[in-house]
Amino acid sequence: SHLHADHCLDLCGYYVLRKYHPRGPQPRIPVWGPATTADRMARAYDLPTDPGMHHEFDFRVWDGPVDVGPFTVTPVPVAHPVPAYGLRVAVGGATLAYTGDTGPTDALDDLARDADLLLAEASFRSVDDNPPDLHLTGADSGGVAKRADVGRLVLTHVPPWHDPEEALAEAVAVFDGPTELARPGAVYEI
């Protein structure tokens, strides 16, 4: 979704697996992201940018819908200090919308419109004086879910220093559809 460390550095560990796997070289895997993804990942692992991780990954820039197997993934630019995208994943009439990190923006309503499931971040609390264009509150996420008429809201990216139940209560106060907190290992059918 974007190049802040908590959203992309796992790719460095995956690079090690791909490069040094005992079965030898593996086919390159496509990785979509902002225009600077390849250079940023090379720098994160302290590699020269050429070749960087290009032998392991086929870096591509988000510039429109992408078909990945049966799924169509549509990136939507969102409000964050660095280039960032929400993602809409559709297959066979079912849709998952993911906000990624973002501040409130009208783009989220289009991203989530009629989605079966909205996976929305809720990093901020409504009681705080939050900087603009950074993160959503539970109430913000609930508002998107309500305006976009989503089937279900799942809140994620609640930092450990905030009470997740508070984020959930904020969302439920705005959106009266099924709402829950994301949890490790959960499976969501849509």
PDB file of C-alpha atoms in Angstrom:
ATOM      1  CA  SER A   1       0.000   0.000   0.000  1.00  0.00           C
ATOM      2  CA  HIS A   2       2.897   2.375   0.711  1.00  0.00           C
ATOM      3  CA  LEU A   3       6.546   2.497   1.702  1.00  0.00           C
ATOM      4  CA  HIS A   4       6.447   3.158   5.441  1.00  0.00           C
ATOM      5  CA  ALA A   5       8.456   0.463   7.215  1.00  0.00           C
ATOM      6  CA  ASP A   6       5.523  -1.232   8.950  1.00  0.00           C
ATOM      7  CA  HIS A   7       3.926  -1.878   5.559  1.00  0.00           C
ATOM      8  CA  CYS A   8       6.823  -2.989   3.379  1.00  0.00           C
ATOM      9  CA  LEU A   9       9.915  -4.246   5.214  1.00  0.00           C
ATOM     10  CA  ASP A  10       8.731  -7.863   5.276  1.00  0.00           C
ATOM     11  CA  LEU A  11       9.776  -7.843   1.632  1.00  0.00           C
ATOM     12  CA  CYS A  12      13.426  -7.808   2.813  1.00  0.00           C
ATOM     13  CA  GLY A  13      12.986 -11.143   4.589  1.00  0.00           C
ATOM     14  CA  TYR A  14      11.216 -12.535   1.555  1.00  0.00           C
ATOM     15  CA  TYR A  15      14.142 -11.348  -0.582  1.00  0.00           C
ATOM     16  CA  VAL A  16      16.524 -13.498   1.523  1.00  0.00           C
ATOM     17  CA  LEU A  17      14.265 -16.521   1.065  1.00  0.00           C
ATOM     18  CA  ARG A  18      14.082 -15.988  -2.697  1.00  0.00           C
ATOM     19  CA  LYS A  19      17.792 -15.276  -3.173  1.00  0.00           C
ATOM     20  CA  TYR A  20      19.312 -17.966  -0.976  1.00  0.00           C
ATOM     21  CA  HIS A  21      16.772 -20.786  -1.175  1.00  0.00           C
ATOM     22  CA  PRO A  22      18.560 -24.170  -1.446  1.00  0.00           C
ATOM     23  CA  ARG A  23      16.570 -25.044  -4.581  1.00  0.00           C
ATOM     24  CA  GLY A  24      18.323 -22.212  -6.384  1.00  0.00           C
ATOM     25  CA  PRO A  25      16.870 -19.303  -8.325  1.00  0.00           C
ATOM     26  CA  GLN A  26      13.112 -18.959  -8.286  1.00  0.00           C
ATOM     27  CA  PRO A  27      10.918 -17.192 -10.866  1.00  0.00           C
ATOM     28  CA  ARG A  28      10.610 -13.458 -10.242  1.00  0.00           C
ATOM     29  CA  ILE A  29       7.500 -12.453  -8.353  1.00  0.00           C
ATOM     30  CA  PRO A  30       5.577  -9.325  -9.376  1.00  0.00           C
ATOM     31  CA  VAL A  31       5.421  -6.637  -6.684  1.00  0.00           C
ATOM     32  CA  TRP A  32       3.173  -3.612  -7.225  1.00  0.00           C
ATOM     33  CA  GLY A  33       3.698  -0.397  -5.326  1.00  0.00           C
ATOM     34  CA  PRO A  34       4.604   3.274  -5.568  1.00  0.00           C
ATOM     35  CA  ALA A  35       7.168   4.311  -8.189  1.00  0.00           C
ATOM     36  CA  THR A  36      10.106   4.229  -5.750  1.00  0.00           C
ATOM     37  CA  THR A  37       9.463   0.730  -4.360  1.00  0.00           C
ATOM     38  CA  ALA A  38      12.449  -1.016  -5.999  1.00  0.00           C
ATOM     39  CA  ASP A  39      14.946   1.633  -4.888  1.00  0.00           C
ATOM     40  CA  ARG A  40      13.476   1.867  -1.387  1.00  0.00           C
ATOM     41  CA  MET A  41      13.669  -1.895  -0.843  1.00  0.00           C
ATOM     42  CA  ALA A  42      17.257  -2.032  -2.120  1.00  0.00           C
ATOM     43  CA  ARG A  43      18.262   0.747   0.277  1.00  0.00           C
ATOM     44  CA  ALA A  44      16.427  -0.934   3.160  1.00  0.00           C
ATOM     45  CA  TYR A  45      18.566  -4.039   2.661  1.00  0.00           C
ATOM     46  CA  ASP A  46      21.714  -1.986   1.942  1.00  0.00           C
ATOM     47  CA  LEU A  47      21.974  -3.181  -1.663  1.00  0.00           C
ATOM     48  CA  PRO A  48      23.075  -1.180  -4.671  1.00  0.00           C
ATOM     49  CA  THR A  49      19.940  -0.116  -6.528  1.00  0.00           C
ATOM     50  CA  ASP A  50      21.219  -1.921  -9.623  1.00  0.00           C
ATOM     51  CA  PRO A  51      20.495  -4.801  -9.539  1.00  0.00           C
ATOM     52  CA  GLY A  52      18.884  -4.332  -6.104  1.00  0.00           C
ATOM     53  CA  MET A  53      16.215  -6.992  -5.699  1.00  0.00           C
ATOM     54  CA  HIS A  54      15.352  -7.110  -9.405  1.00  0.00           C
ATOM     55  CA  HIS A  55      16.494 -10.742  -9.812  1.00  0.00           C
ATOM     56  CA  GLU A  56      13.959 -11.832  -7.190  1.00  0.00           C
ATOM     57  CA  PHE A  57      11.090  -9.404  -7.805  1.00  0.00           C
ATOM     58  CA  ASP A  58       9.475  -7.796 -10.823  1.00  0.00           C
ATOM     59  CA  PHE A  59       8.676  -4.330  -9.439  1.00  0.00           C
ATOM     60  CA  ARG A  60       5.682  -2.631 -11.039  1.00  0.00           C
ATOM     61  CA  VAL A  61       4.058   0.740 -10.409  1.00  0.00           C
ATOM     62  CA  TRP A  62       0.413   0.990  -9.424  1.00  0.00           C
ATOM     63  CA  ASP A  63      -1.203   2.752 -12.367  1.00  0.00           C
ATOM     64  CA  GLY A  64      -4.574   1.059 -12.717  1.00  0.00           C
ATOM     65  CA  PRO A  65      -6.383  -2.228 -12.122  1.00  0.00           C
ATOM     66  CA  VAL A  66      -4.260  -5.381 -12.132  1.00  0.00           C
ATOM     67  CA  ASP A  67      -5.454  -8.948 -12.628  1.00  0.00           C
ATOM     68  CA  VAL A  68      -3.829 -11.397 -10.222  1.00  0.00           C
ATOM     69  CA  GLY A  69      -5.171 -14.862 -10.934  1.00  0.00           C
ATOM     70  CA  PRO A  70      -8.958 -14.556 -10.656  1.00  0.00           C
ATOM     71  CA  PHE A  71      -8.756 -11.298  -8.671  1.00  0.00           C
ATOM     72  CA  THR A  72      -8.897  -7.753  -9.988  1.00  0.00           C
ATOM     73  CA  VAL A  73      -6.959  -5.407  -7.700  1.00  0.00           C
ATOM     74  CA  THR A  74      -7.683  -1.710  -8.142  1.00  0.00           C
ATOM     75  CA  PRO A  75      -5.392   0.797  -6.406  1.00  0.00           C
ATOM     76  CA  VAL A  76      -6.920   4.060  -5.188  1.00  0.00           C
ATOM     77  CA  PRO A  77      -4.635   6.933  -4.073  1.00  0.00           C
ATOM     78  CA  VAL A  78      -5.359   7.917  -0.463  1.00  0.00           C
ATOM     79  CA  ALA A  79      -4.286  10.709   1.921  1.00  0.00           C
ATOM     80  CA  HIS A  80      -0.940   9.957   3.592  1.00  0.00           C
ATOM     81  CA  PRO A  81       2.425  11.793   3.778  1.00  0.00           C
ATOM     82  CA  VAL A  82       3.962   9.442   1.190  1.00  0.00           C
ATOM     83  CA  PRO A  83       2.363   7.995  -1.954  1.00  0.00           C
ATOM     84  CA  ALA A  84      -0.147   5.485  -0.593  1.00  0.00           C
ATOM     85  CA  TYR A  85      -2.971   3.371  -1.940  1.00  0.00           C
ATOM     86  CA  GLY A  86      -6.121   1.741  -0.717  1.00  0.00           C
ATOM     87  CA  LEU A  87      -6.888  -1.474  -2.574  1.00  0.00           C
ATOM     88  CA  ARG A  88     -10.148  -2.851  -3.911  1.00  0.00           C
ATOM     89  CA  VAL A  89     -10.019  -6.602  -4.580  1.00  0.00           C
ATOM     90  CA  ALA A  90     -12.877  -8.114  -6.582  1.00  0.00           C
ATOM     91  CA  VAL A  91     -13.637 -11.637  -7.754  1.00  0.00           C
ATOM     92  CA  GLY A  92     -16.859 -13.298  -8.866  1.00  0.00           C
ATOM     93  CA  GLY A  93     -19.104 -10.516  -7.582  1.00  0.00           C
ATOM     94  CA  ALA A  94     -17.425 -10.346  -4.150  1.00  0.00           C
ATOM     95  CA  THR A  95     -15.381  -7.325  -3.078  1.00  0.00           C
ATOM     96  CA  LEU A  96     -12.890  -6.592  -0.303  1.00  0.00           C
ATOM     97  CA  ALA A  97     -11.811  -2.973   0.188  1.00  0.00           C
ATOM     98  CA  TYR A  98      -8.663  -2.151   2.195  1.00  0.00           C
ATOM     99  CA  THR A  99      -7.969   1.433   3.239  1.00  0.00           C
ATOM    100  CA  GLY A 100      -4.255   1.093   3.889  1.00  0.00           C
ATOM    101  CA  ASP A 101      -2.879   3.968   5.955  1.00  0.00           C
ATOM    102  CA  THR A 102      -4.787   7.147   5.203  1.00  0.00           C
ATOM    103  CA  GLY A 103      -6.362  10.202   6.658  1.00  0.00           C
ATOM    104  CA  PRO A 104      -9.990  10.994   5.861  1.00  0.00           C
ATOM    105  CA  THR A 105     -10.549  11.513   2.127  1.00  0.00           C
ATOM    106  CA  ASP A 106     -13.516  11.258  -0.240  1.00  0.00           C
ATOM    107  CA  ALA A 107     -11.534   8.642  -2.190  1.00  0.00           C
ATOM    108  CA  LEU A 108     -12.325   6.115   0.556  1.00  0.00           C
ATOM    109  CA  ASP A 109     -16.049   6.257  -0.172  1.00  0.00           C
ATOM    110  CA  ASP A 110     -15.404   5.281  -3.791  1.00  0.00           C
ATOM    111  CA  LEU A 111     -12.888   2.637  -2.733  1.00  0.00           C
ATOM    112  CA  ALA A 112     -15.376   1.003  -0.359  1.00  0.00           C
ATOM    113  CA  ARG A 113     -18.619   1.552  -2.320  1.00  0.00           C
ATOM    114  CA  ASP A 114     -20.831  -1.566  -1.897  1.00  0.00           C
ATOM    115  CA  ALA A 115     -17.884  -3.706  -0.742  1.00  0.00           C
ATOM    116  CA  ASP A 116     -18.784  -6.920   1.025  1.00  0.00           C
ATOM    117  CA  LEU A 117     -16.005  -6.292   3.540  1.00  0.00           C
ATOM    118  CA  LEU A 118     -14.119  -3.104   4.387  1.00  0.00           C
ATOM    119  CA  LEU A 119     -10.791  -3.674   6.142  1.00  0.00           C
ATOM    120  CA  ALA A 120     -10.136  -0.226   7.580  1.00  0.00           C
ATOM    121  CA  GLU A 121      -7.370   1.147   9.718  1.00  0.00           C
ATOM    122  CA  ALA A 122      -8.235   2.877  13.004  1.00  0.00           C
ATOM    123  CA  SER A 123      -4.899   4.128  14.326  1.00  0.00           C
ATOM    124  CA  PHE A 124      -6.131   7.403  15.828  1.00  0.00           C
ATOM    125  CA  ARG A 125      -8.615   8.199  18.600  1.00  0.00           C
ATOM    126  CA  SER A 126     -11.321  10.800  18.070  1.00  0.00           C
ATOM    127  CA  VAL A 127     -10.532  12.456  21.408  1.00  0.00           C
ATOM    128  CA  ASP A 128      -7.020  13.415  20.270  1.00  0.00           C
ATOM    129  CA  ASP A 129      -5.874  16.378  18.184  1.00  0.00           C
ATOM    130  CA  ASN A 130      -4.767  14.292  15.210  1.00  0.00           C
ATOM    131  CA  PRO A 131      -2.543  15.541  12.395  1.00  0.00           C
ATOM    132  CA  PRO A 132      -4.257  15.630   8.995  1.00  0.00           C
ATOM    133  CA  ASP A 133      -3.753  13.108   6.193  1.00  0.00           C
ATOM    134  CA  LEU A 134      -2.172  10.410   8.309  1.00  0.00           C
ATOM    135  CA  HIS A 135      -4.622   7.924   9.866  1.00  0.00           C
ATOM    136  CA  LEU A 136      -8.294   7.233  10.532  1.00  0.00           C
ATOM    137  CA  THR A 137     -10.194   6.966  13.799  1.00  0.00           C
ATOM    138  CA  GLY A 138     -12.749   4.266  14.488  1.00  0.00           C
ATOM    139  CA  ALA A 139     -15.435   6.892  13.843  1.00  0.00           C
ATOM    140  CA  ASP A 140     -13.838   7.811  10.501  1.00  0.00           C
ATOM    141  CA  SER A 141     -13.813   4.157   9.450  1.00  0.00           C
ATOM    142  CA  GLY A 142     -17.404   3.729  10.575  1.00  0.00           C
ATOM    143  CA  GLY A 143     -18.367   6.798   8.546  1.00  0.00           C
ATOM    144  CA  VAL A 144     -16.768   5.381   5.406  1.00  0.00           C
ATOM    145  CA  ALA A 145     -18.547   2.055   5.966  1.00  0.00           C
ATOM    146  CA  LYS A 146     -21.896   3.820   6.380  1.00  0.00           C
ATOM    147  CA  ARG A 147     -21.549   6.169   3.388  1.00  0.00           C
ATOM    148  CA  ALA A 148     -20.241   3.388   1.139  1.00  0.00           C
ATOM    149  CA  ASP A 149     -22.927   0.921   2.249  1.00  0.00           C
ATOM    150  CA  VAL A 150     -20.480  -1.896   2.976  1.00  0.00           C
ATOM    151  CA  GLY A 151     -21.633  -5.286   4.175  1.00  0.00           C
ATOM    152  CA  ARG A 152     -19.137  -5.640   7.022  1.00  0.00           C
ATOM    153  CA  LEU A 153     -16.445  -3.524   8.683  1.00  0.00           C
ATOM    154  CA  VAL A 154     -13.258  -4.985  10.158  1.00  0.00           C
ATOM    155  CA  LEU A 155     -10.955  -2.575  11.997  1.00  0.00           C
ATOM    156  CA  THR A 156      -7.197  -3.056  11.879  1.00  0.00           C
ATOM    157  CA  HIS A 157      -3.941  -1.179  12.533  1.00  0.00           C
ATOM    158  CA  VAL A 158      -4.952  -0.099  16.054  1.00  0.00           C
ATOM    159  CA  PRO A 159      -1.658   0.607  17.849  1.00  0.00           C
ATOM    160  CA  PRO A 160      -0.978  -1.174  21.159  1.00  0.00           C
ATOM    161  CA  TRP A 161      -1.055   2.114  23.093  1.00  0.00           C
ATOM    162  CA  HIS A 162      -4.741   2.623  22.197  1.00  0.00           C
ATOM    163  CA  ASP A 163      -7.649   0.561  23.439  1.00  0.00           C
ATOM    164  CA  PRO A 164      -9.007  -1.433  20.470  1.00  0.00           C
ATOM    165  CA  GLU A 165     -12.419  -1.623  22.150  1.00  0.00           C
ATOM    166  CA  GLU A 166     -12.534   2.189  22.074  1.00  0.00           C
ATOM    167  CA  ALA A 167     -11.891   2.156  18.311  1.00  0.00           C
ATOM    168  CA  LEU A 168     -14.622  -0.456  17.915  1.00  0.00           C
ATOM    169  CA  ALA A 169     -17.085   1.590  20.004  1.00  0.00           C
ATOM    170  CA  GLU A 170     -16.365   4.670  17.874  1.00  0.00           C
ATOM    171  CA  ALA A 171     -17.050   2.732  14.670  1.00  0.00           C
ATOM    172  CA  VAL A 172     -20.236   1.093  15.967  1.00  0.00           C
ATOM    173  CA  ALA A 173     -21.587   4.486  17.047  1.00  0.00           C
ATOM    174  CA  VAL A 174     -21.528   5.543  13.371  1.00  0.00           C
ATOM    175  CA  PHE A 175     -22.023   2.313  11.385  1.00  0.00           C
ATOM    176  CA  ASP A 176     -24.820  -0.058  12.383  1.00  0.00           C
ATOM    177  CA  GLY A 177     -23.698  -2.968  10.197  1.00  0.00           C
ATOM    178  CA  PRO A 178     -21.572  -5.912  11.350  1.00  0.00           C
ATOM    179  CA  THR A 179     -18.342  -4.507  12.807  1.00  0.00           C
ATOM    180  CA  GLU A 180     -15.420  -6.200  14.528  1.00  0.00           C
ATOM    181  CA  LEU A 181     -11.736  -5.946  15.301  1.00  0.00           C
ATOM    182  CA  ALA A 182      -9.294  -7.849  13.097  1.00  0.00           C
ATOM    183  CA  ARG A 183      -7.615 -10.674  14.949  1.00  0.00           C
ATOM    184  CA  PRO A 184      -4.657 -12.910  14.138  1.00  0.00           C
ATOM    185  CA  GLY A 185      -5.570 -16.009  12.170  1.00  0.00           C
ATOM    186  CA  ALA A 186      -9.115 -14.861  11.421  1.00  0.00           C
ATOM    187  CA  VAL A 187     -10.716 -15.944   8.149  1.00  0.00           C
ATOM    188  CA  TYR A 188     -13.379 -13.747   6.593  1.00  0.00           C
ATOM    189  CA  GLU A 189     -15.720 -15.192   3.987  1.00  0.00           C
ATOM    190  CA  ILE A 190     -17.173 -12.718   1.516  1.00  0.00           C
TER     191      ILE A 190
END
